[in-house]
Coordinates of C-alpha atoms in Angstrom, one line a residue:
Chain J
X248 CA -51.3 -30.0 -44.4
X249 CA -50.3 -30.6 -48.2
X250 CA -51.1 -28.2 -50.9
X251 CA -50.3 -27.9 -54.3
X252 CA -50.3 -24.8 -56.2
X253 CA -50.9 -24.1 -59.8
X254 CA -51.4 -20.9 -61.8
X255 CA -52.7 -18.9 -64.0
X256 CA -56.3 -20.9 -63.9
X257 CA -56.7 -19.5 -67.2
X258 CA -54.4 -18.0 -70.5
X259 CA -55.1 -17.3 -73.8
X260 CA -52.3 -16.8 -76.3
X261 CA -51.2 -15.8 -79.6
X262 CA -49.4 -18.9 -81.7
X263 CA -45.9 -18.5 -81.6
X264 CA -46.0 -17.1 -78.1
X265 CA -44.3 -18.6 -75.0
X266 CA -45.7 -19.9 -72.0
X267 CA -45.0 -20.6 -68.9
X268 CA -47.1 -22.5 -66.1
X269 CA -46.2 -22.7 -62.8
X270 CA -46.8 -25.5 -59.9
X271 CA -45.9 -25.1 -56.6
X272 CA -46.9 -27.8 -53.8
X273 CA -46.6 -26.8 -49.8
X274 CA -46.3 -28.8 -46.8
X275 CA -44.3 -31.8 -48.0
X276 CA -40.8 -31.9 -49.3
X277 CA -39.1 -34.4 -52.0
X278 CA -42.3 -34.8 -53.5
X279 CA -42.8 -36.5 -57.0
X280 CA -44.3 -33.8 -59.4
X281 CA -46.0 -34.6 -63.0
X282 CA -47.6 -32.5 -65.6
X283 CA -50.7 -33.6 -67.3
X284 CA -52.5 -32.6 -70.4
X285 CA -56.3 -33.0 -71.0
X286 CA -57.8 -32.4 -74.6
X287 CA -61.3 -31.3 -74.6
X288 CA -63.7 -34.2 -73.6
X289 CA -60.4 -36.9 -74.1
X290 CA -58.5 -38.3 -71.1
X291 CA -55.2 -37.3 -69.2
X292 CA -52.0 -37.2 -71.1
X293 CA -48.8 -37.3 -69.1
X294 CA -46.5 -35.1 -70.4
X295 CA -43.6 -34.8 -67.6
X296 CA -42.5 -36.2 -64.7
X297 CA -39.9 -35.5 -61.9
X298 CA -38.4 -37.2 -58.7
X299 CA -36.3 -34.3 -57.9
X300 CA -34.6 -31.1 -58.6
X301 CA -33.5 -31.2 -62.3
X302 CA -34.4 -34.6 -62.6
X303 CA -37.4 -34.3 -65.4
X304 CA -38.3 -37.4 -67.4
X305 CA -40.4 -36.5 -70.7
X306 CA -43.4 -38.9 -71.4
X307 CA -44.1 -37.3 -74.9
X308 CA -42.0 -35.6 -77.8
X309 CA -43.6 -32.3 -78.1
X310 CA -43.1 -28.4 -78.3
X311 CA -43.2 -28.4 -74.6
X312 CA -40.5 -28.3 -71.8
X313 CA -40.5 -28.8 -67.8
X314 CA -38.1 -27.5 -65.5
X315 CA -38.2 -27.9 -61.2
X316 CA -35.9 -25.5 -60.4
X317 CA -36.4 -25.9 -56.5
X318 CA -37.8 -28.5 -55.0
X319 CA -41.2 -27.6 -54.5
X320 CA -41.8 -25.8 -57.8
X321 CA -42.2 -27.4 -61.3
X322 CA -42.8 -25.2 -64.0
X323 CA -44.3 -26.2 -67.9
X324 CA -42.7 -24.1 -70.7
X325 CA -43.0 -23.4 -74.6
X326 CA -40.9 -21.1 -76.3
X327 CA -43.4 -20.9 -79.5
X328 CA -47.1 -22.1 -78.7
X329 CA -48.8 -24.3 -81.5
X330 CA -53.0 -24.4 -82.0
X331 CA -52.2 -27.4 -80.9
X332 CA -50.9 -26.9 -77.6
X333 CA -54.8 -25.9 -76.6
X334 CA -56.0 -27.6 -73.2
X335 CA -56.4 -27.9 -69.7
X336 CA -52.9 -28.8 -67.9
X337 CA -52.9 -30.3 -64.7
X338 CA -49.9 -30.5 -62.2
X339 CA -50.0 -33.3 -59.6
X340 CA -47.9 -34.5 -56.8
X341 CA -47.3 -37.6 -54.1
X342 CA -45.6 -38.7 -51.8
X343 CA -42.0 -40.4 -52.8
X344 CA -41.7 -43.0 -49.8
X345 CA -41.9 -47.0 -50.8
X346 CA -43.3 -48.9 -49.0
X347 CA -46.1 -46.6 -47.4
X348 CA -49.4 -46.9 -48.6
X349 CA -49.9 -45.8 -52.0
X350 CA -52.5 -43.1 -51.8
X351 CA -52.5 -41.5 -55.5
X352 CA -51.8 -38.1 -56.6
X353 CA -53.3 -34.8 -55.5
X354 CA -54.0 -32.5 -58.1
X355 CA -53.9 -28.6 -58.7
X356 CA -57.0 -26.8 -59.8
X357 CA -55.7 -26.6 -63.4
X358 CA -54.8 -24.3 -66.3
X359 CA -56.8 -23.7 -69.2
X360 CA -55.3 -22.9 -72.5
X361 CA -56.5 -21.6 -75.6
X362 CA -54.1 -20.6 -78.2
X363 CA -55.4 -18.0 -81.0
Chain W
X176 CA -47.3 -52.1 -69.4
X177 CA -50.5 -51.6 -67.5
X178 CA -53.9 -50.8 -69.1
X179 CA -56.7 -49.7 -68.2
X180 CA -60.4 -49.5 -69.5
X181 CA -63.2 -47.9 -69.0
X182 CA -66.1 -48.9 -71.6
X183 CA -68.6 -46.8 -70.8
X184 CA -68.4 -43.0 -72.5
X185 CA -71.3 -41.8 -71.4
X186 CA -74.1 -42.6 -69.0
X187 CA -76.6 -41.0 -67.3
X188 CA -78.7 -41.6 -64.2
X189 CA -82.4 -40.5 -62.1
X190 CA -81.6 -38.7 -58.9
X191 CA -81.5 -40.8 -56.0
X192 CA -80.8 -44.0 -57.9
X193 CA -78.1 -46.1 -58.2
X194 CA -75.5 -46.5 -61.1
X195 CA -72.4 -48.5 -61.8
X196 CA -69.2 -47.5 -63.5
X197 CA -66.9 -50.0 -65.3
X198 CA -63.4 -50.5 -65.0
X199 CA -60.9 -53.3 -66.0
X200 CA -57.2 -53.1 -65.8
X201 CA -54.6 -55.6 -67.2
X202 CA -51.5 -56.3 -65.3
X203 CA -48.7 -58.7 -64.2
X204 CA -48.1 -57.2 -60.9
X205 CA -49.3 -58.8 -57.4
X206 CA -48.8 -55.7 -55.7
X207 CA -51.0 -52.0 -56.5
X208 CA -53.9 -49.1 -55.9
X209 CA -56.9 -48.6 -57.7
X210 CA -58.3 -45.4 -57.9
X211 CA -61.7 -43.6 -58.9
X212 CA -61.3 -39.9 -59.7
X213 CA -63.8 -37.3 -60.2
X214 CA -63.6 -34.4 -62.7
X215 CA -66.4 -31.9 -62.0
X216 CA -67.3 -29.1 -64.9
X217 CA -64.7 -27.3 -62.6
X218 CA -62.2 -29.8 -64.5
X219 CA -60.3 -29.8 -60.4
X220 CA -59.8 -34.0 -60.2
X221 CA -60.8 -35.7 -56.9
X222 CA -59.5 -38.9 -55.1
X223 CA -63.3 -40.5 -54.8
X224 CA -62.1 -43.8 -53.5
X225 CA -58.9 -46.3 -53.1
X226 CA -58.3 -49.8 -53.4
X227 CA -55.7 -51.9 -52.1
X228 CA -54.9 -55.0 -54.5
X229 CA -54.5 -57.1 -51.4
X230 CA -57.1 -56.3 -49.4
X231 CA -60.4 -58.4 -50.7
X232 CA -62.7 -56.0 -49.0
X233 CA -64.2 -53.6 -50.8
X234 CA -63.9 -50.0 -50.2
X235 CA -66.6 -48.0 -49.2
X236 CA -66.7 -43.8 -48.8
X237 CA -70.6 -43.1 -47.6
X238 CA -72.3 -43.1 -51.6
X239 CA -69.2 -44.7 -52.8
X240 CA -68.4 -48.3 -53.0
X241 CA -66.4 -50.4 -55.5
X242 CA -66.8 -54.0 -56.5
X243 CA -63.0 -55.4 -56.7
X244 CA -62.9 -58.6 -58.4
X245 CA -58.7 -59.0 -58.6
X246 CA -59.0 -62.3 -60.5
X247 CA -61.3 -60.6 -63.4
X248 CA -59.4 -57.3 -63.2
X249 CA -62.4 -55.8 -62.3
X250 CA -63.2 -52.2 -60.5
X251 CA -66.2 -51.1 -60.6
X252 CA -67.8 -47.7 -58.7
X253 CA -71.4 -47.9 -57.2
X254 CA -72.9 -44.4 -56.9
X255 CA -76.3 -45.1 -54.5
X256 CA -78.4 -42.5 -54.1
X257 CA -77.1 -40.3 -57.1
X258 CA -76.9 -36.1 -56.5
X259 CA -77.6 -33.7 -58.6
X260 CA -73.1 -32.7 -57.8
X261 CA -72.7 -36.5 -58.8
X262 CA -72.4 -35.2 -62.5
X263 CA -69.0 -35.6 -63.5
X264 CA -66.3 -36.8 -65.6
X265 CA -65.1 -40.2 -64.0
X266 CA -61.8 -41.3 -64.2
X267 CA -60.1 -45.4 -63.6
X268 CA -56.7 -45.2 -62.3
X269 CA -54.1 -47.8 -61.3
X270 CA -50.4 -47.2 -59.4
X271 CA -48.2 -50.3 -58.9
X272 CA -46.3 -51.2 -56.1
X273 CA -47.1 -49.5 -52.4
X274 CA -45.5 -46.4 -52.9
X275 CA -42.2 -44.5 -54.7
X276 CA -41.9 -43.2 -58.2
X277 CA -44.6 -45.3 -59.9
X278 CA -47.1 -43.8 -62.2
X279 CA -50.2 -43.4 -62.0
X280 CA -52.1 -44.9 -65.3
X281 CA -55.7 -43.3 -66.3
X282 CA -58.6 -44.8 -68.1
X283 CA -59.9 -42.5 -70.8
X284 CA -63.5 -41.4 -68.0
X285 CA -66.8 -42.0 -68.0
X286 CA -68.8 -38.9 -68.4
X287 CA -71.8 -39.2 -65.7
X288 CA -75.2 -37.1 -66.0
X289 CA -77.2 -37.0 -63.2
X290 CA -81.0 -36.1 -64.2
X291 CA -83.3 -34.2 -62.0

């Protein structure tokens, strides 16, 4: 079966920091992989997508990067953090087959992130 | 571009009753999923429920059940019997097309207490 990945659950750090989040999903290959960011009590944000290795499409100008180095992995990256970089990110993944039924995206169990 | 609403913020609900969640969606596309998440104070997101556009029966999961009106771009949950574990953030989603690269487009939540 499927799983996806996603670590650390939780990281605080100093502005001007880096960061990096890693996703990892198993049991699938080719998959499409996204990043989402959730503000405190506001809705999902999509930050990143990507339909394959170094194939990354950015949703939103920001101080953030994405890189999938392999195809299975997919990893969030700052060089300097900002306050507001502060919330929970989510990684997600599904299925890249048209055609098939479409049956959403599964989600990791999240990062929360407090910059200090 | 697709849209999606959710007008409720906030509601809240007796144990064992019954509550409905509101969802519209604006569109031009024949051909897509709808999807009810759930975001439990764990913040992990949780396929609830799935809706083919061109299927007219509803969906059903046990508690679950959505009313699907497609020609009023309506998609609204049902909760029967509400649990205590029912509390959660609620979240509208819609995919186009059957599968592939599409994106998956979120509805700001509904944020459901359920009241012993």
């Amino acid at each position: 079966s499927q799983t996806i990945h996603q670590w650390p659950a939780t990281l605080v750090q100093p502005v001007g920091s880096p960061l990096s989040l890693e996703c990892t999903v198993e049991g699938t290959s080719n998959p499409n992989l996204y990043w989402y960011r959730q503000a405190a009590g506001r809705g999902l944000q999509l930050l990143f997508y990507s339909i394959g290795i170094d194939q990354i499409s950015s949703e939103v100008p920001q101080n953030l990067s994405a890189s999938r180095p392999q195809d299975r992995q997919f990893i969030l990256s700052s060089k300097k953090l900002l306050l507001s970089d502060s919330g929970f990110y989510l990684c997600a993944w599904n299925v890249k087959r048209v055609g098939w039924p479409n049956y959403g995206y599964t989600f990791g169990s999240g990062t929360r992130l407090t910059v200090v | 571009a697709q849209t999606v609403t959710q007008s409720q913020p906030e509601m809240s609900v007796q144990e064992a009753e019954t509550v409905t969640l509101s969802c519209t969606y604006d569109t031009s596309e024949s051909n897509y999923y709808l999807f009810w998440y759930k975001q439990p104070p764990s913040r992990q997101m949780i396929l609830v429920i799935r809706q083919e556009a061109y299927k007219q029966q509803n969906a059903t999961e046990n508690r679950f059940s959505v009313n699907f009106q497609k020609a009023a771009k309506s998609f609204s949950l049902k909760i029967s019997d509400s649990q205590l574990g029912d509390t959660a953030m609620y979240f509208c989603a819609f995919i186009k097309g059957p599968g592939g690269s599409e994106k998956l487009v979120f509805g700001k939540g509904t944020k459901l207490t359920v009241n012993p």
